[in-house]
C-alpha cells in the first residue's frame, strides 16, 4: 500500500530525513518509536503533503501512485489520514459543519452522491459512540477549548468518520488518561480491516498493549535504523535508546 | 445554538430564493446633469406636495455649498455630477432569449449560491414561461400586514397616502445638511421604502424589500424610513445575496429609523453590488447614510450588515440613544477582495441615561484591497451609567491587503464605561493544512475558516439570510488563496 524509498527531506536547508525506507501493507499495524527530534512528525507531515517540507530525494508510492504529485486534499480524498500531534483550533466552525464539509468533498471526489442531512447525522452519532465522545463536543468549534485529551480523542473521531486507508497517528496517546487511552485504542482496533493500515507514532509501549503492532520501527537521525516486533518496544521501554546508538556506532 | 450551520445541514439551499422582479413601467429619462430645474422636474414627475419640493430644493442648495468628504481611507476618482442621469423611472430590462446570452461568470455565481434555474432567468432578465409564484405570496403577505395595521409601501406611494407621517419623520434623523451625500440624496432621491409599525404591534413576518411591488429598481438614490411606534417590533431585510449589476456607478442611499418607547427595530443588510473586475475596473460606489434614533425609553435599534460588494463602500450605520435605557447594536462583516475599498463602522451617540451600545465589527481583507473600521462612541454629559462595548477584528488573507482601525471615543460623563478590543489575525498555514488534510480544497477551507470567524455577526441575521450570507462570504473570497 505504501512504499517509501530513500526519502530525504529538509526544512530551510536543514536535512531532517536522510534516506528513510518503509513499507506498509494493507491489514498491518506499524509502530514508530524514537528519541525526540529524530523526524517522526516530519515523516507524517510529508506523507500528508505539508508544504513546509522539501522532499529533496527519494519516492513515496501509495496505492501504486506517486504520492508526492498529489495535492494535500487529494491525498486525504485518496484515504490518507494524519492524526495530528498538535491539532489546531478553528474558531467558530463547529465539528458537525467541519465533518459535513469534509465528507461532502471526499464523496464528490469519489463520484458518490452527497449524504442527506439525516443520514449524515446518524452516521456521526455512530462514530461518536465508537470513541465515546461527548455529544456536546460536536456543537463546539473545532478543537477550541478542548482539553489535551479531548483533542486527541477528536482526532480518532475524525479518523472514524473519514474511514481512511492509511492512517498516521502522531502521538495520539500522549496526554491521555488510562480510560481515554483504552477508548482511543479500542477505536483504532475497531477500525482495523484487511484493507487499511495504521502507523502509530508513540513514545510509550503502553499503547501497544492495546493496539498490537505487526512491526515496531526505531527512528534515529532521520532514518529507520531498526525493525522488530512487539518485543522490541518492550526492550526499548526497559533499556532506552542508548544501546541502539551504540549498535549504530559499532557498525561504523 | 449554531443555527446558521444547522440550516446548511438542513439543505435549505433547495428552498426558495427570496428575490422578486416586477417592472412594467415605461422608461422616462430626463437627461444628464443636475440643477435646480432637475430637482423641480423630479418632484413634479412624482406629483409631490409643495413642502416636499421645498425640502428637496433646500437640500440641493445646501449641497452646492458642500464638498465631497475626503477623510475616509479611500481613493476615489472625482465624480462628475453633470454626467449622471438623476431621474430615470424604472426601466424594463431588455429581455434575453435564453441563459446562453447571460455573462457566464454571473451564472457561475448563481450556481454556487444555489439559485434555481428559473430564478436565474428572472434575475438575469431572461423571458420566463412559468413565472415564480410571487404574486400570490405578495397578496397573502399584504393581507397579513394590513390586518395588523402595518404600513409598508414604496416611499413615493407613502408620500401620497401618508403625507403627515412622512412630513413628520423624514429628515428627522438624517437632516439634509448632515453630509455631502445625504444632501445629494435629499435633493434627488428617486424612491425607496416606508414602513410604519403601529403601537404595540409586533410584525409577524420579516419585512423584506422583496415583497414590495416594484422594489427591484428603486434606483441609485434610495430612501428608506422606518418608524416603530410605542412597543412595536419589526425585523427588516435589505438587499440580497445575488450579485447585482447596475449601470449607475454612484449609489447614495439614506436609511432613517425611529423607535418610540419600548419599540425595537432590527435592520439586516446583505450588500453585494458589483465590485468591479479582478483588476479593479468598474464597480459601484456606495455612499450610504444609515442612522437610527432611539427616541423613546427602553427602545432598541440593531444594525446587522454583511458587506461583500461595491468597489467603494462608505457606510456607518449609527444609533442616537436618546431615550433612557435605550440600546444600540451594530454587527458587521465587511469583505474586500481584489481592489475593493471599504470604510465602514458605526457611531453610537449616548444621550439618555443608562444607555447601552455594542459594536462588533469583523473585517476580512484579501487581494490588494483596503478595509477600514471607523467608529465613534460619543457620550454626552447627561448620559449617566451608559456603557459601550466595541470589538473590531481584522482578518488578513495574503500580504498585499490592508486593514485599518480608527476608533474614536469621546465621553463627557464620568460614570460611563467604554470598552474597546481589537485584534488582527491571519489565516494560519496550520489551519489551512488541517482542513486540507481532511479533504477540503483550499477554497473550501478558507470559506469555512472565514465563516467561523464571522459567526458572531452571521448569527444575528435571520435564518435563511444567514445561510445565504455564509455562501456569499466564501464565494467573495475565491481566488484569494496563494
Ligand atoms: N517546520 C520546521 N522548521 C524548522 N525545523 C523543523 C520544522 N519541523 C521540524 N523541524 C526540526 O526537525 C527535527 C525533527 O522534528 P520532528 O518534529 O519531526 O521530530 P519528532 O521525531 O516528531 O520529535 P518528537 O518526538 O519530539 O515529537 C527537529 O529538530 C525539529 O526542530
Ligand atoms: Mg513529533
XYZ file of C-alpha atoms and ligand atoms in Angstrom:
766
model
C 0.000 0.000 0.000
C 2.782 2.391 0.962
C 6.341 2.184 -0.128
C 8.887 4.802 0.874
C 12.332 4.599 -0.670
C 15.408 6.609 0.220
C 13.409 9.600 1.406
C 15.366 12.800 2.038
C 13.534 15.785 3.462
C 14.772 19.166 4.545
C 13.381 22.312 6.116
C 15.014 25.635 5.402
C 18.056 23.879 4.038
C 18.466 21.605 7.045
C 18.144 17.887 6.337
C 15.757 16.133 8.732
C 15.040 12.833 6.984
C 18.072 11.295 5.372
C 17.401 8.116 3.461
C 14.317 6.613 5.025
C 12.797 3.316 3.849
C 9.419 1.996 4.965
C 6.938 -0.475 3.519
C 3.402 -0.799 4.844
C 0.947 -3.388 3.538
C -2.814 -3.490 3.825
C -4.048 -5.013 7.067
C -0.904 -4.118 9.006
C -0.287 -2.021 12.075
C 3.126 -0.390 12.436
C 4.595 1.484 15.354
C 7.359 4.053 15.010
C 9.346 4.966 18.090
C 12.451 7.027 18.554
C 14.007 9.872 20.515
C 12.652 13.414 20.331
C 13.573 15.372 17.258
C 14.516 12.409 15.070
C 11.927 13.246 12.425
C 8.867 11.141 13.233
C 6.393 14.006 12.893
C 8.261 15.207 9.836
C 7.658 11.857 8.155
C 3.944 12.014 8.935
C 3.735 15.620 7.674
C 5.467 14.747 4.406
C 3.099 11.834 3.835
C 0.177 14.226 4.302
C 1.747 16.790 1.966
C 2.705 19.627 4.290
C 4.363 22.192 2.041
C 6.745 23.426 4.717
C 8.948 20.436 3.956
C 11.052 19.905 0.845
C 11.495 16.406 -0.454
C 14.957 16.503 -1.976
C 15.342 12.849 -2.895
C 13.526 9.535 -2.884
C 9.999 8.410 -3.633
C 6.730 7.584 -1.946
C 4.407 5.195 -3.746
C 0.886 4.914 -2.363
C -1.637 2.518 -3.890
C 0.579 2.421 -6.962
C 0.571 6.216 -7.357
C 3.309 8.750 -6.849
C 2.034 10.335 -3.661
C 4.321 13.339 -3.961
C 2.441 14.505 -7.046
C -0.899 14.741 -5.272
C -2.221 17.847 -3.526
C -2.833 17.731 0.220
C -6.581 17.386 -0.215
C -6.326 14.745 -2.924
C -4.134 12.620 -0.671
C -6.809 12.889 2.001
C -9.506 12.016 -0.525
C -7.423 9.003 -1.562
C -7.566 7.812 2.017
C -4.504 9.275 3.728
C -5.229 10.453 7.251
C -2.987 12.228 9.702
C -3.805 12.281 13.390
C -2.027 15.475 14.437
C 0.379 15.667 17.338
C -0.893 19.214 17.898
C -4.423 19.598 16.457
C -5.216 23.210 15.538
C -8.226 25.208 16.642
C -10.655 26.679 14.132
C -12.806 29.240 15.947
C -16.462 29.461 15.026
C -16.538 26.291 12.919
C -18.500 23.529 14.599
C -17.246 19.960 14.419
C -20.512 18.995 12.763
C -20.098 21.512 9.999
C -16.416 20.672 9.607
C -17.033 16.961 9.207
C -20.023 17.561 6.970
C -17.924 19.664 4.621
C -15.061 17.162 4.640
C -17.301 14.215 3.877
C -19.108 16.102 1.126
C -15.809 16.959 -0.525
C -14.465 13.433 -0.271
C -17.645 11.862 -1.599
C -17.721 14.280 -4.507
C -14.122 13.381 -5.381
C -15.048 9.730 -5.349
C -18.090 10.311 -7.515
C -20.543 9.445 -4.742
C -23.845 11.126 -4.021
C -23.804 13.516 -1.063
C -25.238 12.140 2.172
C -28.602 13.510 3.204
C -28.700 15.533 6.412
C -30.421 12.695 8.235
C -28.013 10.012 7.062
C -25.063 12.206 7.963
C -26.263 12.894 11.488
C -26.965 9.215 12.058
C -23.528 8.250 10.776
C -21.896 10.826 13.008
C -23.765 9.545 16.030
C -22.493 6.016 15.444
C -18.919 7.168 15.154
C -19.236 9.341 18.212
C -20.280 6.361 20.235
C -17.319 4.409 18.977
C -14.912 6.872 20.588
C -17.259 7.700 23.464
C -17.261 11.385 22.512
C -19.415 13.799 24.410
C -22.373 14.833 22.308
C -21.633 18.416 23.249
C -18.218 18.465 21.622
C -19.808 18.378 18.187
C -21.505 21.676 18.648
C -18.310 23.305 19.790
C -15.814 24.844 17.428
C -13.137 22.548 16.049
C -10.723 21.819 18.900
C -11.430 25.176 20.516
C -11.220 24.954 24.256
C -10.885 21.165 24.056
C -8.662 19.655 26.718
C -5.487 17.953 25.529
C -7.102 14.547 25.823
C -10.298 15.686 24.096
C -8.280 16.953 21.154
C -6.637 13.552 20.735
C -9.922 11.721 21.010
C -11.294 14.110 18.444
C -8.579 13.066 16.010
C -9.674 9.435 16.333
C -13.282 10.507 15.937
C -12.373 12.184 12.648
C -10.465 9.095 11.573
C -13.562 7.034 12.291
C -15.696 9.450 10.266
C -13.409 9.534 7.248
C -12.576 5.808 7.197
C -9.086 6.254 5.751
C -6.980 3.603 4.065
C -3.709 4.718 5.557
C -3.551 6.498 8.906
C -0.568 8.063 10.574
C -1.333 8.732 14.230
C 1.252 11.086 15.640
C 1.494 10.626 19.404
C -2.238 10.272 19.730
C -1.605 8.564 23.068
C 0.289 11.478 24.641
C -1.694 13.280 27.275
C -4.429 10.660 27.510
C -5.553 9.244 30.833
C -5.845 5.463 31.166
C -9.528 5.376 30.242
C -9.091 7.647 27.255
C -6.148 5.589 26.096
C -8.281 2.476 26.212
C -11.067 4.198 24.281
C -8.723 5.519 21.629
C -7.073 2.117 21.252
C -10.437 0.415 21.071
C -11.479 2.849 18.344
C -8.346 2.235 16.302
C -8.712 -1.513 16.688
C -12.379 -1.406 15.700
C -11.483 0.481 12.536
C -8.848 -2.051 11.564
C -9.617 -4.055 8.439
C -7.731 -6.163 5.907
C -7.924 -3.208 3.520
C -6.431 -0.474 5.636
C -3.261 0.132 7.556
C -2.259 2.210 10.548
C 1.068 3.661 11.578
C 1.224 4.843 15.162
C 3.987 7.130 16.325
C 4.488 6.799 20.050
C 6.910 7.108 22.910
C 5.179 4.592 25.131
C 4.943 0.866 24.668
C 1.830 1.045 26.873
C -0.244 1.960 23.815
C 0.983 -1.182 22.118
C -0.645 -3.286 24.832
C -3.921 -2.178 23.320
C -3.039 -1.672 19.681
C -0.918 -4.686 18.889
C 1.545 -3.831 16.127
C 2.831 -6.184 13.483
C 6.061 -4.206 13.259
C 7.932 -1.845 15.530
C 10.448 0.553 13.950
C 13.026 2.670 15.644
C 13.785 6.001 14.062
C 17.035 7.763 14.703
C 18.642 10.695 12.965
C 16.156 10.792 10.127
C 16.241 7.083 9.311
C 14.596 3.875 10.394
C 17.504 2.068 11.975
C 15.883 -0.995 13.458
C 12.737 -3.024 12.870
C 11.313 -5.753 15.028
C 8.101 -6.991 16.582
C 6.301 -6.131 19.836
C 9.213 -7.297 21.911
C 11.397 -4.512 20.502
C 9.083 -1.973 22.108
C 9.376 -3.697 25.468
C 13.124 -3.760 25.121
C 13.191 -0.028 24.369
C 10.996 0.714 27.339
C 13.389 -1.227 29.543
C 16.714 -0.037 28.193
C 16.086 3.272 26.437
C 17.741 4.190 23.138
C 21.384 4.140 24.202
C 22.015 0.591 23.146
C 20.723 1.345 19.683
C 23.041 4.315 19.387
C 25.941 2.079 20.458
C 24.979 -0.602 17.953
C 24.958 2.007 15.229
C 28.347 3.371 16.183
C 29.784 -0.130 16.317
C 28.627 -0.680 12.718
C 30.519 2.356 11.557
C -27.268 27.354 19.045
C -25.227 27.028 15.861
C -28.327 27.930 13.936
C -26.670 29.005 10.714
C -24.940 25.681 10.245
C -27.973 23.674 11.026
C -29.566 25.397 8.130
C -26.880 24.280 5.776
C -27.298 20.824 7.124
C -30.989 21.037 6.555
C -30.166 21.783 2.960
C -32.033 24.992 2.958
C -30.432 25.802 -0.350
C -33.205 23.940 -2.010
C -35.738 26.358 -0.600
C -36.951 29.393 -2.462
C -34.532 32.158 -3.099
C -36.094 35.324 -1.863
C -35.986 37.664 -4.754
C -38.584 39.193 -6.911
C -38.885 41.034 -10.127
C -41.577 43.411 -11.153
C -41.270 46.035 -13.800
C -43.829 47.116 -16.277
C -43.220 50.789 -16.202
C -42.135 52.760 -19.230
C -38.732 54.303 -19.262
C -38.610 58.020 -18.760
C -35.250 59.771 -18.595
C -34.648 63.469 -18.200
C -31.105 63.619 -19.477
C -27.824 64.144 -17.742
C -26.801 66.685 -15.173
C -28.001 68.338 -12.014
C -29.577 71.753 -11.497
C -32.427 73.331 -9.584
C -34.633 72.632 -12.597
C -33.798 68.970 -12.480
C -34.851 68.863 -8.836
C -38.131 70.560 -9.739
C -38.745 68.131 -12.598
C -38.162 65.121 -10.348
C -40.598 66.451 -7.782
C -43.182 67.296 -10.439
C -42.918 63.895 -12.121
C -43.628 62.312 -8.793
C -46.538 64.632 -8.222
C -45.153 65.737 -4.894
C -46.690 68.251 -2.496
C -45.166 71.694 -2.264
C -43.437 71.097 1.079
C -41.522 68.158 -0.336
C -40.302 70.202 -3.277
C -39.133 72.807 -0.759
C -37.349 70.065 1.184
C -35.558 68.953 -1.965
C -34.614 72.470 -3.042
C -33.257 73.361 0.367
C -31.174 70.198 0.314
C -29.912 70.976 -3.180
C -28.857 74.492 -2.205
C -27.107 73.117 0.834
C -25.353 70.500 -1.285
C -23.996 73.205 -3.577
C -22.126 74.699 -0.634
C -20.625 71.391 0.469
C -17.627 69.413 -0.667
C -17.129 65.738 -1.162
C -15.585 64.442 2.067
C -12.067 63.087 1.827
C -11.465 61.980 5.387
C -12.247 58.329 4.717
C -9.442 55.913 3.976
C -10.472 55.659 0.348
C -9.019 56.520 -3.001
C -11.796 57.754 -5.235
C -11.594 59.491 -8.547
C -13.719 62.660 -8.634
C -17.375 62.184 -9.507
C -18.721 64.250 -12.394
C -22.268 65.058 -11.377
C -23.114 66.561 -14.746
C -22.562 63.129 -16.307
C -25.193 61.436 -14.152
C -28.833 60.963 -15.044
C -30.764 61.922 -11.942
C -34.191 60.785 -12.892
C -34.935 57.602 -14.650
C -38.112 55.778 -13.894
C -37.637 52.038 -13.584
C -36.772 50.635 -16.959
C -37.988 47.408 -18.327
C -34.867 45.375 -18.847
C -34.130 44.080 -22.300
C -35.388 40.543 -22.366
C -32.878 37.928 -23.358
C -33.793 34.821 -25.280
C -32.041 32.309 -23.074
C -29.450 31.927 -20.353
C -26.823 31.470 -23.075
C -26.853 35.230 -23.534
C -26.005 35.904 -19.916
C -22.486 36.562 -18.663
C -21.157 33.088 -17.787
C -19.346 34.432 -14.726
C -22.645 35.665 -13.347
C -24.289 32.304 -13.978
C -21.416 30.576 -12.268
C -22.020 32.661 -9.170
C -25.754 31.953 -9.301
C -24.995 28.251 -9.363
C -22.690 28.483 -6.404
C -25.328 30.344 -4.457
C -27.739 27.547 -5.241
C -30.219 29.680 -7.151
C -32.622 27.603 -9.217
C -32.572 27.824 -12.994
C -35.957 29.511 -13.105
C -34.806 32.181 -10.719
C -31.547 32.629 -12.567
C -33.604 33.523 -15.583
C -35.653 36.036 -13.666
C -32.601 37.600 -12.082
C -30.762 37.997 -15.324
C -33.762 39.192 -17.269
C -34.437 36.162 -19.426
C -38.023 35.664 -20.542
C -39.693 33.008 -18.406
C -42.746 30.945 -19.178
C -43.656 29.916 -15.681
C -43.075 32.975 -13.552
C -42.288 32.187 -9.946
C -45.435 32.344 -7.952
C -44.524 35.529 -6.187
C -47.736 37.390 -6.797
C -49.743 35.135 -4.538
C -47.049 35.327 -1.886
C -47.285 39.078 -2.028
C -51.023 39.087 -1.697
C -51.119 36.954 1.410
C -48.253 38.958 2.758
C -50.048 42.256 2.247
C -53.173 40.843 3.888
C -51.281 39.868 6.996
C -49.737 43.307 7.288
C -52.996 45.153 6.692
C -54.752 43.264 9.453
C -52.067 44.390 11.875
C -52.199 47.968 10.657
C -48.638 47.860 9.390
C -47.865 50.273 6.599
C -45.269 49.013 4.152
C -45.016 50.566 0.713
C -42.802 52.497 -1.628
C -41.714 55.897 -0.450
C -43.452 57.689 -3.324
C -46.706 55.948 -2.598
C -46.429 56.845 1.079
C -45.861 60.493 0.183
C -49.273 60.435 -1.483
C -51.092 58.298 1.072
C -49.490 59.252 4.369
C -48.032 62.719 3.837
C -48.348 63.589 7.527
C -46.225 60.683 8.678
C -43.604 61.356 6.017
C -43.527 65.041 6.806
C -43.163 64.344 10.483
C -40.305 61.854 10.278
C -38.417 62.388 7.035
C -35.118 64.113 7.720
C -35.667 63.972 11.455
C -32.795 61.522 11.898
C -30.625 62.356 8.916
C -31.127 66.040 8.126
C -30.280 67.016 4.549
C -27.361 69.051 5.822
C -25.844 66.014 7.562
C -23.243 65.278 4.948
C -22.490 65.727 1.277
C -24.150 62.524 0.112
C -27.130 62.928 2.432
C -27.726 66.373 0.960
C -27.472 64.961 -2.545
C -29.911 62.170 -1.750
C -32.367 64.569 -0.120
C -32.377 66.699 -3.257
C -32.800 63.983 -5.851
C -33.948 60.767 -4.133
C -35.748 58.501 -6.523
C -37.752 56.146 -4.377
C -37.418 53.696 -1.536
C -39.460 52.165 1.224
C -41.628 53.423 4.011
C -42.600 51.296 6.940
C -44.720 52.159 9.972
C -45.493 49.730 12.777
C -48.321 50.967 14.988
C -48.402 50.957 18.770
C -47.996 47.576 20.397
C -47.750 45.663 17.125
C -45.073 43.071 16.508
C -44.682 42.410 12.819
C -45.392 38.708 12.420
C -43.118 38.482 9.383
C -39.757 39.815 8.417
C -40.245 42.742 6.095
C -38.148 42.446 3.020
C -37.956 44.867 0.129
C -38.537 41.776 -1.963
C -42.193 41.868 -1.086
C -42.691 45.454 -2.028
C -44.049 45.812 -5.514
C -41.596 47.463 -7.887
C -38.831 47.457 -5.365
C -36.425 45.948 -7.831
C -35.435 49.217 -9.443
C -35.547 51.961 -6.868
C -32.518 53.462 -8.468
C -29.391 54.965 -7.211
C -30.729 57.432 -4.662
C -32.830 55.264 -2.444
C -34.550 56.465 0.689
C -35.915 54.292 3.466
C -37.848 55.386 6.513
C -38.905 53.025 9.281
C -40.947 54.143 12.247
C -41.766 51.827 15.150
C -44.359 53.299 17.466
C -44.544 52.507 21.197
C -43.919 48.857 21.968
C -43.716 47.891 18.276
C -41.255 45.451 16.777
C -40.065 44.744 13.263
C -37.245 42.909 11.579
C -36.385 44.437 8.234
C -34.229 42.915 5.486
C -32.494 44.873 2.790
C -30.599 43.637 -0.215
C -29.944 40.183 -1.462
C -27.043 37.859 -1.966
C -27.405 37.575 -5.711
C -24.809 39.746 -7.419
C -26.359 42.999 -8.513
C -25.203 44.867 -11.520
C -26.284 48.334 -12.346
C -25.325 50.904 -14.934
C -25.336 53.556 -12.239
C -21.935 53.837 -10.710
C -22.867 56.118 -7.841
C -25.255 54.995 -5.142
C -26.083 57.304 -2.263
C -28.868 55.999 -0.090
C -30.386 57.181 3.167
C -31.989 54.974 5.780
C -33.712 56.534 8.787
C -35.170 54.615 11.698
C -37.159 55.982 14.607
C -38.156 53.909 17.624
C -40.543 55.188 20.264
C -40.831 53.927 23.878
C -40.148 50.187 24.183
C -40.011 49.709 20.430
C -37.422 47.653 18.599
C -36.164 47.591 15.024
C -33.748 45.008 13.698
C -32.306 46.016 10.342
C -30.296 43.487 8.351
C -28.444 44.127 5.131
C -26.615 41.966 2.683
C -24.866 44.179 0.194
C -23.497 42.552 -2.920
C -23.240 45.286 -5.536
C -20.870 44.707 -8.411
C -17.348 45.178 -7.008
C -15.540 45.706 -10.290
C -13.416 43.144 -12.053
C -10.230 41.474 -10.844
C -8.205 44.462 -11.991
C -10.352 46.990 -10.196
C -12.160 48.269 -13.294
C -15.797 49.291 -12.887
C -17.818 48.608 -9.817
C -20.315 50.544 -7.743
C -19.535 53.452 -5.417
C -21.732 53.005 -2.414
C -22.098 56.009 -0.105
C -24.813 55.340 2.411
C -26.064 57.253 5.411
C -27.882 54.976 7.815
C -28.973 56.223 11.174
C -31.438 55.229 13.810
C -32.922 57.337 16.562
C -33.879 55.558 19.757
C -36.294 58.285 20.639
C -38.216 56.567 23.392
C -37.038 54.971 26.594
C -36.169 51.264 26.519
C -36.149 51.271 22.758
C -33.659 49.352 20.672
C -32.157 49.513 17.200
C -29.835 46.915 15.873
C -27.971 47.007 12.592
C -26.506 43.869 11.070
C -24.645 44.084 7.806
C -22.772 41.750 5.533
C -20.878 43.815 3.006
C -19.204 41.973 0.197
C -19.842 44.061 -2.881
C -19.143 47.534 -4.317
C -15.844 48.919 -5.487
C -16.027 51.564 -2.773
C -18.142 51.363 0.368
C -18.615 54.304 2.682
C -21.106 53.461 5.343
C -21.575 53.973 9.087
C -24.904 52.733 10.412
C -25.357 54.634 13.634
C -27.624 54.981 16.631
C -28.610 58.019 18.581
C -29.537 56.718 22.009
C -31.786 59.493 23.186
C -34.301 57.628 25.324
C -33.198 56.446 28.752
C -32.286 52.759 28.827
C -32.190 52.602 25.047
C -29.928 50.119 23.286
C -27.958 50.352 20.048
C -26.193 47.471 18.324
C -24.012 47.172 15.275
C -22.843 43.855 13.875
C -20.809 43.941 10.717
C -18.851 41.715 8.403
C -17.103 43.548 5.604
C -15.184 41.630 2.994
C -12.867 43.241 0.496
C -11.033 41.422 -2.254
C -9.024 42.394 -5.339
C -9.071 46.220 -5.473
C -12.154 46.854 -3.352
C -12.114 49.554 -0.698
C -14.360 49.705 2.327
C -14.506 52.321 5.026
C -17.239 51.295 7.373
C -18.142 51.241 11.030
C -20.629 52.767 13.374
C -21.398 55.752 15.535
C -23.077 55.339 18.880
C -24.243 58.590 20.403
C -25.275 58.229 24.037
C -27.607 60.960 25.208
C -30.074 59.227 27.542
C -29.231 57.722 30.906
C -28.405 54.018 31.246
C -27.996 53.642 27.520
C -26.073 50.703 26.158
C -24.334 50.055 22.856
C -22.442 47.185 21.286
C -20.251 47.243 18.212
C -18.948 44.002 16.724
C -17.039 44.532 13.520
C -15.271 41.831 11.532
C -13.215 42.979 8.588
C -11.842 40.484 6.127
C -9.363 41.664 3.531
C -7.860 39.793 0.619
C -6.076 40.614 -2.612
C -4.920 44.222 -2.842
C -7.956 45.561 -1.034
C -8.278 48.001 1.837
C -10.675 47.544 4.697
C -11.118 50.167 7.384
C -13.159 50.272 10.523
C -14.135 53.742 11.631
C -16.178 54.124 14.761
C -17.246 56.813 17.157
C -18.582 56.349 20.656
C -19.794 59.650 21.977
C -21.236 60.064 25.442
C -22.854 63.321 26.416
C -22.686 64.801 29.910
C -26.157 63.648 30.935
C -25.792 60.041 29.857
C -25.185 58.606 33.312
C -24.281 54.930 33.597
C -24.031 54.424 29.884
C -21.932 51.593 28.513
C -20.319 50.667 25.271
C -18.512 47.575 24.208
C -16.652 47.599 20.901
C -14.806 44.783 19.289
C -13.060 45.259 15.980
C -11.358 42.290 14.451
C -9.464 42.168 11.203
C -8.567 39.084 9.269
C -5.980 39.288 6.527
C -5.592 36.900 3.635
C -2.284 37.352 1.906
C 0.196 40.145 2.381
C -0.886 42.789 -0.112
C -4.109 43.875 1.567
C -4.598 46.348 4.360
C -6.726 46.559 7.475
C -7.085 49.796 9.393
C -8.918 50.667 12.571
C -9.946 54.176 13.556
C -11.847 54.067 16.831
C -12.795 57.440 18.299
C -14.059 57.717 21.836
C -15.433 60.932 23.233
C -17.001 60.810 26.676
C -18.187 63.696 28.794
C -19.554 61.645 31.653
C -17.544 60.015 34.409
C -19.944 57.169 35.131
C -19.562 55.815 31.611
C -17.855 52.517 30.880
C -16.365 52.168 27.423
C -14.526 49.016 26.432
C -12.679 48.574 23.193
C -10.985 45.436 21.918
C -9.218 44.983 18.643
C -7.413 42.072 17.058
C -5.705 41.451 13.763
C -5.109 37.916 12.605
C -4.180 35.908 9.580
C -5.451 32.555 8.494
C -2.596 30.333 9.589
C -0.922 27.774 7.356
C -1.572 25.235 10.099
C -5.312 25.839 9.931
C -5.305 25.509 6.162
C -3.207 22.352 6.299
C -5.514 20.836 8.882
C -8.592 21.472 6.744
C -6.957 20.245 3.565
C -5.742 17.126 5.334
C -9.386 16.333 5.953
C -10.116 16.576 2.240
C -11.195 20.213 1.849
C -9.966 22.216 -1.125
C -8.075 25.415 -0.274
C -11.122 27.490 -1.305
C -13.485 25.471 0.872
C -11.017 25.693 3.729
C -10.862 29.461 3.540
C -14.626 29.718 3.224
C -15.059 27.636 6.340
C -12.463 29.475 8.391
C -13.820 32.871 7.358
C -17.388 31.908 8.169
C -16.249 30.698 11.552
C -14.546 33.999 12.109
C -17.676 35.948 11.174
C -20.066 33.683 13.013
C -20.936 36.102 15.797
C -22.279 38.514 13.219
C -23.896 35.947 10.921
C -25.806 34.564 13.888
C -27.563 37.921 14.158
C -29.096 37.529 10.722
C -32.488 35.958 10.202
C -32.052 32.263 9.429
C -32.381 31.980 5.682
C -30.436 35.162 5.162
C -27.602 33.750 7.274
C -27.256 30.618 5.174
C -27.080 32.679 2.007
C -24.622 35.094 3.540
C -22.336 32.233 4.515
C -22.104 31.050 0.960
C -21.646 34.577 -0.252
C -18.641 35.120 2.028
C -16.961 32.006 0.721
C -17.609 32.981 -2.888
C -16.362 36.540 -2.419
C -13.012 35.221 -1.335
C -12.478 32.766 -4.136
C -9.134 33.073 -5.877
C -7.719 34.790 -2.832
C -5.599 31.829 -1.795
C -1.949 31.915 -2.593
N 8.897 23.494 10.226
C 10.110 23.288 10.778
N 11.025 24.278 10.755
C 12.259 24.084 11.280
N 12.641 22.946 11.874
C 11.770 21.934 11.928
C 10.468 22.054 11.380
N 9.826 20.895 11.581
C 10.699 20.080 12.209
N 11.862 20.701 12.419
C 13.028 20.123 13.073
O 13.214 18.825 12.564
C 13.573 17.920 13.575
C 12.614 16.756 13.622
O 11.368 17.208 14.108
P 10.122 16.241 14.297
O 9.009 17.072 14.803
O 9.902 15.501 13.053
O 10.636 15.271 15.440
P 9.879 14.104 16.212
O 10.643 12.877 15.964
O 8.445 14.084 15.844
O 10.055 14.584 17.721
P 9.080 14.422 18.994
O 9.276 13.043 19.486
O 9.599 15.419 19.957
O 7.693 14.704 18.546
C 13.637 18.721 14.869
O 14.965 19.106 15.113
C 12.777 19.933 14.568
O 13.179 21.044 15.314
Mg 6.672 14.550 16.848
